Amino acid sequence: MYCTDWALANVNSSVWEGSLSQALENVVCMHLHRRWPRVNYYLTRTGRAEVDFIAADLRGKPAMAVQVCMDMTRPETAAREVAPLAAAAKYFGLKEALIVTLDQEQTIRRDGVTIRVCSAPRWLMEAKGE
């Protein structure tokens, strides 16, 4: 569940129960909803991993696969984020996918999919200009 008003959520909670990673995922979700009429998560065909967001047009055609990860410096974290994202992108016929991080930038190629790792501030500013 994603919150549209974090201030209201904090007022209704005696102790802030959220975390920075939850807040980042929430910001990405809200930003995707501004651009795409349909935003869902995706469970991989094996059912063992999920992709945070699949953004689709009004007809339901997927246009963007997105993971949100605070920090991808650990190899096991990168593998956990990249594998299902590449699988989902291939499944939906997408040549590109996105991982939004707190402050990392790089490009990863996996199974014919180009995965852009982009910091949240950069991604939000770029998307604002669309």
Short mmCIF file of C-alpha atoms in Angstrom, two decimals:
data_model
loop_
_atom_site.label_atom_id
_atom_site.label_comp_id
_atom_site.label_asym_id
_atom_site.label_seq_id
_atom_site.Cartn_x
_atom_site.Cartn_y
_atom_site.Cartn_z
CA MET A 1 0.00 0.00 0.00
CA TYR A 2 1.28 3.44 -0.93
CA CYS A 3 0.54 6.68 0.82
CA THR A 4 -0.34 9.82 -1.13
CA ASP A 5 0.20 12.11 1.86
CA TRP A 6 3.17 11.24 4.11
CA ALA A 7 2.43 14.12 6.48
CA LEU A 8 -1.04 12.74 7.13
CA ALA A 9 0.39 9.26 7.62
CA ASN A 10 2.89 10.60 10.16
CA VAL A 11 0.22 12.54 12.07
CA ASN A 12 -1.87 9.38 12.38
CA SER A 13 1.06 7.35 13.70
CA SER A 14 2.48 7.82 17.18
CA VAL A 15 5.93 6.80 15.95
CA TRP A 16 7.06 7.13 12.37
CA GLU A 17 6.90 3.55 11.21
CA GLY A 18 8.22 4.16 7.74
CA SER A 19 11.75 3.97 6.48
CA LEU A 20 13.72 5.82 3.88
CA SER A 21 13.44 2.86 1.51
CA GLN A 22 9.65 2.80 1.87
CA ALA A 23 9.51 6.55 1.30
CA LEU A 24 11.64 6.23 -1.85
CA GLU A 25 9.43 3.46 -3.22
CA ASN A 26 6.36 5.56 -2.42
CA VAL A 27 7.77 8.61 -4.24
CA VAL A 28 8.53 6.51 -7.31
CA CYS A 29 5.02 5.02 -7.24
CA MET A 30 3.35 8.41 -7.00
CA HIS A 31 5.52 9.79 -9.80
CA LEU A 32 4.69 6.85 -12.08
CA HIS A 33 0.97 7.36 -11.39
CA ARG A 34 1.28 10.95 -12.61
CA ARG A 35 2.44 9.76 -16.02
CA TRP A 36 0.94 6.32 -16.52
CA PRO A 37 -2.73 5.42 -16.04
CA ARG A 38 -1.96 1.89 -14.87
CA VAL A 39 0.76 1.00 -12.39
CA ASN A 40 1.01 -2.49 -10.90
CA TYR A 41 3.61 -4.84 -9.50
CA TYR A 42 4.69 -7.98 -11.33
CA LEU A 43 5.35 -11.41 -9.88
CA THR A 44 7.82 -13.36 -12.02
CA ARG A 45 6.66 -16.51 -13.74
CA THR A 46 8.46 -18.63 -11.14
CA GLY A 47 6.62 -16.75 -8.41
CA ARG A 48 9.82 -16.28 -6.46
CA ALA A 49 10.59 -12.65 -7.23
CA GLU A 50 8.72 -9.49 -7.99
CA VAL A 51 9.22 -6.27 -9.88
CA ASP A 52 8.12 -3.21 -7.95
CA PHE A 53 6.29 -1.49 -10.81
CA ILE A 54 5.04 -2.14 -14.32
CA ALA A 55 3.66 1.08 -15.80
CA ALA A 56 1.18 0.68 -18.64
CA ASP A 57 -0.92 2.79 -20.97
CA LEU A 58 -4.72 2.99 -20.95
CA ARG A 59 -5.02 -0.23 -22.95
CA GLY A 60 -2.86 -2.01 -20.39
CA LYS A 61 0.18 -2.30 -22.66
CA PRO A 62 3.30 -2.28 -20.46
CA ALA A 63 5.63 0.61 -21.22
CA MET A 64 8.07 0.60 -18.31
CA ALA A 65 9.43 -1.87 -15.75
CA VAL A 66 10.86 -0.29 -12.59
CA GLN A 67 12.64 -1.52 -9.47
CA VAL A 68 13.39 0.69 -6.47
CA CYS A 69 16.52 -0.05 -4.45
CA MET A 70 18.25 2.19 -1.93
CA ASP A 71 21.73 0.78 -2.49
CA MET A 72 23.01 -1.68 -5.10
CA THR A 73 26.65 -1.82 -4.05
CA ARG A 74 26.38 -5.36 -2.67
CA PRO A 75 26.52 -7.95 -5.48
CA GLU A 76 23.72 -10.04 -3.96
CA THR A 77 21.44 -6.99 -3.82
CA ALA A 78 22.20 -6.10 -7.42
CA ALA A 79 21.49 -9.68 -8.51
CA ARG A 80 18.20 -9.71 -6.58
CA GLU A 81 17.06 -6.51 -8.28
CA VAL A 82 18.38 -7.09 -11.80
CA ALA A 83 17.30 -10.69 -12.48
CA PRO A 84 13.52 -10.26 -12.05
CA LEU A 85 13.60 -6.86 -13.75
CA ALA A 86 15.31 -8.28 -16.84
CA ALA A 87 12.91 -11.24 -16.86
CA ALA A 88 9.86 -8.95 -16.66
CA ALA A 89 11.19 -6.64 -19.37
CA LYS A 90 11.76 -9.61 -21.69
CA TYR A 91 8.32 -11.03 -20.89
CA PHE A 92 6.62 -7.74 -21.77
CA GLY A 93 8.82 -7.10 -24.82
CA LEU A 94 10.62 -4.10 -23.33
CA LYS A 95 14.18 -3.41 -24.42
CA GLU A 96 14.88 -1.12 -21.47
CA ALA A 97 14.11 -1.09 -17.75
CA LEU A 98 14.90 1.15 -14.80
CA ILE A 99 16.22 0.82 -11.27
CA VAL A 100 15.75 3.95 -9.16
CA THR A 101 18.30 4.24 -6.33
CA LEU A 102 19.11 6.85 -3.75
CA ASP A 103 22.34 7.99 -5.41
CA GLN A 104 23.79 5.45 -7.85
CA GLU A 105 24.12 5.68 -11.63
CA GLN A 106 25.15 3.01 -14.12
CA THR A 107 23.97 0.95 -17.08
CA ILE A 108 23.60 -2.82 -16.89
CA ARG A 109 22.95 -5.13 -19.83
CA ARG A 110 21.28 -8.44 -19.06
CA ASP A 111 19.58 -10.93 -21.36
CA GLY A 112 19.16 -8.38 -24.14
CA VAL A 113 17.69 -5.74 -21.80
CA THR A 114 19.40 -2.44 -21.04
CA ILE A 115 18.81 -1.56 -17.40
CA ARG A 116 19.43 2.02 -16.41
CA VAL A 117 20.34 2.55 -12.76
CA CYS A 118 19.46 6.15 -11.95
CA SER A 119 19.45 8.23 -8.79
CA ALA A 120 16.01 9.31 -7.64
CA PRO A 121 16.79 13.05 -7.82
CA ARG A 122 18.02 12.76 -11.42
CA TRP A 123 15.09 10.55 -12.49
CA LEU A 124 12.51 12.83 -10.89
CA MET A 125 14.01 15.93 -12.52
CA GLU A 126 14.26 14.25 -15.94
CA ALA A 127 10.72 12.94 -15.71
CA LYS A 128 9.47 16.39 -14.69
CA GLY A 129 10.48 17.73 -18.09
CA GLU A 130 8.48 15.13 -20.02
#
